GROMACS .gro file of C-alpha atoms in nm:
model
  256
    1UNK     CA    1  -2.321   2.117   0.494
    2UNK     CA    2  -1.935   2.065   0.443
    3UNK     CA    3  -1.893   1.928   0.782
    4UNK     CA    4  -2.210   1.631   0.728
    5UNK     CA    5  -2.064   1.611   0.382
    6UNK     CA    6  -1.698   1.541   0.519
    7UNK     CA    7  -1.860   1.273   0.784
    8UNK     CA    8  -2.043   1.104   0.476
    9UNK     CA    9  -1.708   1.091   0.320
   10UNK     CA   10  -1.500   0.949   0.629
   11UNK     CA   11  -1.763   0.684   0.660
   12UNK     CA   12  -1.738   0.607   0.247
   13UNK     CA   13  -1.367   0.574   0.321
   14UNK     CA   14  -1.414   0.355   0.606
   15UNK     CA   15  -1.673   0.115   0.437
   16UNK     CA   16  -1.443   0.132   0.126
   17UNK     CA   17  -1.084   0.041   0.315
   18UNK     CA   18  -1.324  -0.272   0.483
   19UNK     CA   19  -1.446  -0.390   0.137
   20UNK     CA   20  -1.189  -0.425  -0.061
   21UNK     CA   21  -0.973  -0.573   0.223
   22UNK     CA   22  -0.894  -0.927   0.253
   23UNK     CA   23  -0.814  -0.890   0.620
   24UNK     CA   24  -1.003  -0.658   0.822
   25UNK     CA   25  -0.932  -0.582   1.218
   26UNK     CA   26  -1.083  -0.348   1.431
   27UNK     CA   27  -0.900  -0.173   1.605
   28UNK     CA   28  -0.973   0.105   1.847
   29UNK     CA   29  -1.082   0.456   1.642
   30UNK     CA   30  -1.045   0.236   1.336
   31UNK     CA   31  -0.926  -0.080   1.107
   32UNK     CA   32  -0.617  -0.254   1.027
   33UNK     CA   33  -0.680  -0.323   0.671
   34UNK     CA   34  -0.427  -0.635   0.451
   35UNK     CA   35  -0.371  -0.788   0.162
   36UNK     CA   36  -0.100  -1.020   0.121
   37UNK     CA   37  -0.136  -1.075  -0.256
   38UNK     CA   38  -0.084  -0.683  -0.283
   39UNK     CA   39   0.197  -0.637  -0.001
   40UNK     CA   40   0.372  -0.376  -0.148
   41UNK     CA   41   0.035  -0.158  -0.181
   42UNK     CA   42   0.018   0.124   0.137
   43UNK     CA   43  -0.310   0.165   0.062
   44UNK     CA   44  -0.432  -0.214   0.114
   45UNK     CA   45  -0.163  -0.244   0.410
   46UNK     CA   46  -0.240  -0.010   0.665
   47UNK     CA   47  -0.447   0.153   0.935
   48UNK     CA   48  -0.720   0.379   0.858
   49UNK     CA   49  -0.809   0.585   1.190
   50UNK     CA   50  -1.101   0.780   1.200
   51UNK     CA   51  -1.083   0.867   1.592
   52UNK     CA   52  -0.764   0.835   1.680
   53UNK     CA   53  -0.654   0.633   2.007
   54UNK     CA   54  -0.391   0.836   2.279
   55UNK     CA   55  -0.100   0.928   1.992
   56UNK     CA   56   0.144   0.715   2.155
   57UNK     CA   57  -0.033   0.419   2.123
   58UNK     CA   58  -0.003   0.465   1.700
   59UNK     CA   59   0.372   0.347   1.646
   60UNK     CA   60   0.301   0.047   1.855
   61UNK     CA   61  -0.005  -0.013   1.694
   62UNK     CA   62   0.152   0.018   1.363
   63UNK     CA   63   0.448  -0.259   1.438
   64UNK     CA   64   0.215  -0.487   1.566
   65UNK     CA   65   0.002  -0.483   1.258
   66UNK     CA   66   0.245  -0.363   0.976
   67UNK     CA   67   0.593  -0.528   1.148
   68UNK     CA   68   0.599  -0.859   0.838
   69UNK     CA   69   0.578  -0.573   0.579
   70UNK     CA   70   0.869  -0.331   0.419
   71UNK     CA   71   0.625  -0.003   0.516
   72UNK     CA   72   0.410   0.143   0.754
   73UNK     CA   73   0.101   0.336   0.661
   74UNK     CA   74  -0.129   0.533   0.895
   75UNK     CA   75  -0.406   0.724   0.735
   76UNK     CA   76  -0.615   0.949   0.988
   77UNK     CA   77  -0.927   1.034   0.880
   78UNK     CA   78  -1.016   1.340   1.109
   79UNK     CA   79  -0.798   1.656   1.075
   80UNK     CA   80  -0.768   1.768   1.444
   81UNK     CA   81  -0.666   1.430   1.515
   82UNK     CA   82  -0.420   1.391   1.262
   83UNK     CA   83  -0.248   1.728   1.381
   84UNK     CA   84  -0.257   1.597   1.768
   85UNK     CA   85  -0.054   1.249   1.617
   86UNK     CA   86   0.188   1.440   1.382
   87UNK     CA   87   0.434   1.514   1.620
   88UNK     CA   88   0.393   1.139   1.798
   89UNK     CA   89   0.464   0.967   1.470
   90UNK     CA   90   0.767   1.196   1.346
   91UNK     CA   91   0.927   1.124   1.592
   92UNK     CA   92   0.905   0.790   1.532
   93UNK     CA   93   1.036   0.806   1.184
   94UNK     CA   94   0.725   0.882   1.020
   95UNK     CA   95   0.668   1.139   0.719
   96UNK     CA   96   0.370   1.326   0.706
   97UNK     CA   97   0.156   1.467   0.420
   98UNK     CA   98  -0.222   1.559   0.333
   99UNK     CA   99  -0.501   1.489   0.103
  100UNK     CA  100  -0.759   1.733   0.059
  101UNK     CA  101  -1.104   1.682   0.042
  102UNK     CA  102  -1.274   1.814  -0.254
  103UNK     CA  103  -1.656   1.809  -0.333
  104UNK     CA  104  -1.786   1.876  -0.697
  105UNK     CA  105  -2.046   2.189  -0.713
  106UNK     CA  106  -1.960   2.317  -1.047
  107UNK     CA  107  -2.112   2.216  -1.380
  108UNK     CA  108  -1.869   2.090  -1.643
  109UNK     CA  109  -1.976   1.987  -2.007
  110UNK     CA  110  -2.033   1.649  -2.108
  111UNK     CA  111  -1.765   1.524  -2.359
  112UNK     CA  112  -1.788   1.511  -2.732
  113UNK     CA  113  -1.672   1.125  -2.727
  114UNK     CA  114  -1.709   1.013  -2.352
  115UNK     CA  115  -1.411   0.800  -2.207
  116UNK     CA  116  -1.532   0.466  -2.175
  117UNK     CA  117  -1.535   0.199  -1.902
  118UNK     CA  118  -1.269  -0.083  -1.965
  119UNK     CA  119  -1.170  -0.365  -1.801
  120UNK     CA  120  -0.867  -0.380  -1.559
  121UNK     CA  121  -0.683  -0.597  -1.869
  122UNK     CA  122  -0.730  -0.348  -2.109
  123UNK     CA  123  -0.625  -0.055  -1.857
  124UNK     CA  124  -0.331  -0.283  -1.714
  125UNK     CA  125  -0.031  -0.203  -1.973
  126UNK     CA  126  -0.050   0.187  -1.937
  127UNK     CA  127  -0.085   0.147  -1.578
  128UNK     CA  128   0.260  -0.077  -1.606
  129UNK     CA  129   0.378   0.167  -1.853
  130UNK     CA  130   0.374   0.456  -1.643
  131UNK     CA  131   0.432   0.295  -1.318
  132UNK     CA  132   0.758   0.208  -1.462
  133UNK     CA  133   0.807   0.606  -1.547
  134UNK     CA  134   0.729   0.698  -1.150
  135UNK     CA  135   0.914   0.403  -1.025
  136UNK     CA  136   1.243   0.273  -1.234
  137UNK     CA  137   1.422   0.179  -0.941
  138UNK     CA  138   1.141  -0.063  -0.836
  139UNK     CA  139   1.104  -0.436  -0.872
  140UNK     CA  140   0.890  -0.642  -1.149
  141UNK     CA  141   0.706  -0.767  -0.851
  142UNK     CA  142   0.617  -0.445  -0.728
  143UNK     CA  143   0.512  -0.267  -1.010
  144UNK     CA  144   0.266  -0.579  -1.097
  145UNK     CA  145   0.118  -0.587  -0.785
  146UNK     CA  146   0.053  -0.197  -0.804
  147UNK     CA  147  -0.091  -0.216  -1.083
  148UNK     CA  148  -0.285  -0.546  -1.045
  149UNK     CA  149  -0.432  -0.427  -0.690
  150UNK     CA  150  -0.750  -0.232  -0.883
  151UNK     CA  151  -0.841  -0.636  -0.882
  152UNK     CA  152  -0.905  -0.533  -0.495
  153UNK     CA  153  -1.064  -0.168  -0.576
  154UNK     CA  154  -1.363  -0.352  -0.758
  155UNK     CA  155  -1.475  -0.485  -0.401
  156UNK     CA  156  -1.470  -0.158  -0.227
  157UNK     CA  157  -1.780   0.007  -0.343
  158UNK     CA  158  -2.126  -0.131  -0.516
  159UNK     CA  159  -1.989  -0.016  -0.829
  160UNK     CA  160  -1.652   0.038  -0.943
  161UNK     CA  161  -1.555   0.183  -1.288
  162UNK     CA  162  -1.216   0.197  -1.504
  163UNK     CA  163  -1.259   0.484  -1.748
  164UNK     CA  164  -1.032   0.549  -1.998
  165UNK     CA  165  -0.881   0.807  -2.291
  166UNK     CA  166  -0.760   0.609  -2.598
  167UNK     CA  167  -0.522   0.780  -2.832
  168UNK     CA  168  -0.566   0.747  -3.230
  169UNK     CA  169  -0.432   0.423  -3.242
  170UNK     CA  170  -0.560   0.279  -2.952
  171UNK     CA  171  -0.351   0.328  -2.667
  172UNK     CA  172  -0.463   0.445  -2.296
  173UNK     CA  173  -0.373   0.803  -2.259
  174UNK     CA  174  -0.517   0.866  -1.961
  175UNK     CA  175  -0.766   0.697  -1.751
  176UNK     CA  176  -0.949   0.754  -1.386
  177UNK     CA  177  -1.168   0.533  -1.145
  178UNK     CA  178  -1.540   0.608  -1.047
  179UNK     CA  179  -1.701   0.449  -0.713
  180UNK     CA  180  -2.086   0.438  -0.679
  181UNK     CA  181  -2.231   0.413  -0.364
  182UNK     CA  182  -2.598   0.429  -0.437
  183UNK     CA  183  -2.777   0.380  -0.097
  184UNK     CA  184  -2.579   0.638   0.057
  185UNK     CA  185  -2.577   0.890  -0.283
  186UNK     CA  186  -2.240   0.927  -0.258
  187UNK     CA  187  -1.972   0.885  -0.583
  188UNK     CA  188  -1.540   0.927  -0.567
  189UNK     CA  189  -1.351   0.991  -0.837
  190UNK     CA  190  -1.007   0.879  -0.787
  191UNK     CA  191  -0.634   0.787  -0.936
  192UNK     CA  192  -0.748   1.096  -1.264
  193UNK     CA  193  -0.404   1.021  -1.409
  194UNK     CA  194  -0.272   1.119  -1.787
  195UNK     CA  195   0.027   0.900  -1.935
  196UNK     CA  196   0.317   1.115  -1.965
  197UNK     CA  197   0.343   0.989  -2.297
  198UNK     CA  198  -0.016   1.148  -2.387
  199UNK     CA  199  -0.006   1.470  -2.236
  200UNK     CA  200  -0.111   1.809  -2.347
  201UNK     CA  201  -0.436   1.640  -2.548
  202UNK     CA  202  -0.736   1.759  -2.348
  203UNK     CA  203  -0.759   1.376  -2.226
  204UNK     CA  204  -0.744   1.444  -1.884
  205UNK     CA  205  -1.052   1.670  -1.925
  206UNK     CA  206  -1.267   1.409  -2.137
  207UNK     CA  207  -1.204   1.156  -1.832
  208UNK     CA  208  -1.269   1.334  -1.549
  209UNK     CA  209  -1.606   1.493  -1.706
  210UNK     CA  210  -1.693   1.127  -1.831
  211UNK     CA  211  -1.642   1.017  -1.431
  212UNK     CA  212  -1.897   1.357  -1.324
  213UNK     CA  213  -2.145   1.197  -1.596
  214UNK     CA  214  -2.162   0.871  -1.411
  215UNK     CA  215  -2.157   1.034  -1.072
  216UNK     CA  216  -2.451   1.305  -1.209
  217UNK     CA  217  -2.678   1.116  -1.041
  218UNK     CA  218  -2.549   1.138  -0.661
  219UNK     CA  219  -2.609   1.388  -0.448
  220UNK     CA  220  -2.207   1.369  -0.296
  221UNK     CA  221  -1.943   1.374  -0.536
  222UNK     CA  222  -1.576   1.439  -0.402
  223UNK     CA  223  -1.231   1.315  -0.478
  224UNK     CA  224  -0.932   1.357  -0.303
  225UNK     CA  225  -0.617   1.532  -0.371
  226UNK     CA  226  -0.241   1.622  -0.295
  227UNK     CA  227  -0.202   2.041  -0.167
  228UNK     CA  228   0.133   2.065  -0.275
  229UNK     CA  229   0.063   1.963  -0.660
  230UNK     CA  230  -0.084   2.150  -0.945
  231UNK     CA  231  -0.377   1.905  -0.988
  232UNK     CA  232  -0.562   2.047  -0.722
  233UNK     CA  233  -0.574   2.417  -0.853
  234UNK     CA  234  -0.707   2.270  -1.195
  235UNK     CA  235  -0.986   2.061  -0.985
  236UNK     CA  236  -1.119   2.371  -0.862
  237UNK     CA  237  -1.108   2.545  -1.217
  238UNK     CA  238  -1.325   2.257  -1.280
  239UNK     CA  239  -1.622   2.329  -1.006
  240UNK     CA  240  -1.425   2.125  -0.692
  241UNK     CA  241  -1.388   2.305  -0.332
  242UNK     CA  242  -1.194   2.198  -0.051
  243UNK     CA  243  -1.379   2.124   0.274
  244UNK     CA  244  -1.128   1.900   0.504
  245UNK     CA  245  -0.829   1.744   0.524
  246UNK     CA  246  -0.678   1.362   0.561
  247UNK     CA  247  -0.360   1.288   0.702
  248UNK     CA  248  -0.091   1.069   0.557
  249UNK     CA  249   0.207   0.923   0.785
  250UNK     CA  250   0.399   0.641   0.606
  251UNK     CA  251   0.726   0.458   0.692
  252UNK     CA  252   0.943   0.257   0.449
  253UNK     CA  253   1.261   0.056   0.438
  254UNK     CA  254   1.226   0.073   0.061
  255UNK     CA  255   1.081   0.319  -0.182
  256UNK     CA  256   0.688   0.135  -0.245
   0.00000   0.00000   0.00000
C-alpha cells in the first residue's frame, strides 16, 4: 500500500503545484510552475519533476525557466530519481535536502476547543510576525509576499483551510493548513507551525488534531516533513510513518 499511497501523493502534488500556479509549462517528466506576484516564493517558482529527464538536462532547464528570478528551485518527486540528479545539480551549485513523506495511521483525540478556520487576514500578522523572527535580514517586500502567497494556496486543492490557535487575548499562536481533495480521498496537512512567541502551550497539538478532524473523512492523509528536525520524531509520536522521500535542490543569489 505505501508505494500506491506515495503515487496518490506525487500526483496530489502535481495537480496541487498546477492549481495554484499562475503560469504552468510542461515540461518533460514535469511542470515549470510561476508566479510573478509571489517571486520571491521557491515554492510558486520552480520545477516540480516527477520523472526526471537525463540529469544534465536539469541546470539548463532550470536557467531557462528560473534565469529572471534571484533562485532556482527543483523539486523531484521520485526518490531514485532525485538520488541519480544529486550529483548533476551539486555540481552546478545546487544544495540538496529531503522531505519525508508521512501518512497518518494513528488515532489522536479530538481537541477540547478545536482550532478554528480563519481567513488569510486574520492569520496574516503572525505569519509576518514570525517570518520576521526566521528572516531579519530580509526585505519588507519579501516577507509580504511570503506571507501573502497562501492567497495562491487557496487555488491548489478543492478545499483549502487556515486553522488556527488563539492565545487568551486573541493572538495566533500557532496555526496549520488543511487541503481536501475529495474525489481522490486524499487530505495534506501542511506549514503545522507554533509562534515562537507561544510555545510550550499544547497549541501545536490542538492544531494539528483539529487538521486530522477535517481530514477524518479521507481515506489518505499525509504531510510532509524535514529528516533533520525534531518535528518529524513528534509526527510519528502522533500516529505518522514515513513511506518515501522528495528531493529538494535550490539555488539562490540571496537568502529567500
Amino acid at each position: 500500500m505505501s508505494a500506491m499511497d506515495l503515487q496518490r501523493i506525487v500526483a496530489f502534488r502535481l495537480s496541487f503545484a498546477r492549481r495554484q500556479a499562475a503560469v504552468a509549462t510542461e515540461i518533460s517528466g514535469g511542470v515549470v510552475v510561476l508566479d510573478e506576484e509571489y517571486a520571491a516564493s521557491y515554492e510558486h517558482n520552480q520545477l516540480v519533476i516527477e520523472r526526471a529527464p537525463a540529469p544534465s538536462v536539469l541546470p539548463a532547464l532550470a536557467e531557462t525557466a528560473l534565469g529572471h528570478l534571484r533562485h532556482r528551485q527543483i523539486t523531484i518527486l521520485d526518490d531514485s530519481a532525485g538520488i541519480v540528479c544529486a550529483p548533476v545539480l551539486s555540481a552546478a551549485g545546487y544544495a540538496h535536502a529531503t522531505e519525508l513523506v508521512m501518512t497518518y495511521s494513528g488515532s489522536v483525540a479530538a481537541p477540547d476547543s478545536p482550532a478554528p478556520s480563519v481567513a488569510l487576514a486574520d492569520l496574516r500578522p503572525a505569519l509576518v510576525r514570525q517570518l520576521r523572527i526566521w528572516m531579519p535580514q530580509a526585505e519588507e517586500a519579501v516577507i509580504r509576499q511570503l506571507a501573502d502567497r497562501r492567497t495562491a494556496r487557496l487555488r491548489g486543492a478543492e478545499q483549502v483551510h487556515f486553522l488556527a490557535v488563539h492565545d487568551e487575548n486573541g493572538t495566533v499562536g500557532s496555526w496549520a493548513d488543511v487541503y481536501l481533495d475529495t474525489a481522490q480521498g486524499i487530505a495534506q496537512i501542511e506549514d503545522v507551525v507554533t509562534a515562537d512567541t507561544h510555545v510550550r502551550h499544547g497549541y501545536a497539538h490542538t492544531v494539528l488534531a483539529t487538521a486530522l478532524q477535517c481530514a477524518s473523512d479521507y481515506g489518505l492523509v499525509f504531510l510532509l516533513a524535514d529528516p533533520d528536525d525534531w518535528p518529524h520524531t513528534w509526527y510519528i509520536r502522533c500516529g505518522f510513518n514515513p513511506i518515501g522521500r522528495f528531493h529538494i535542490f535550490t539555488r539562490a543569489e540571496a537568502e529567500s
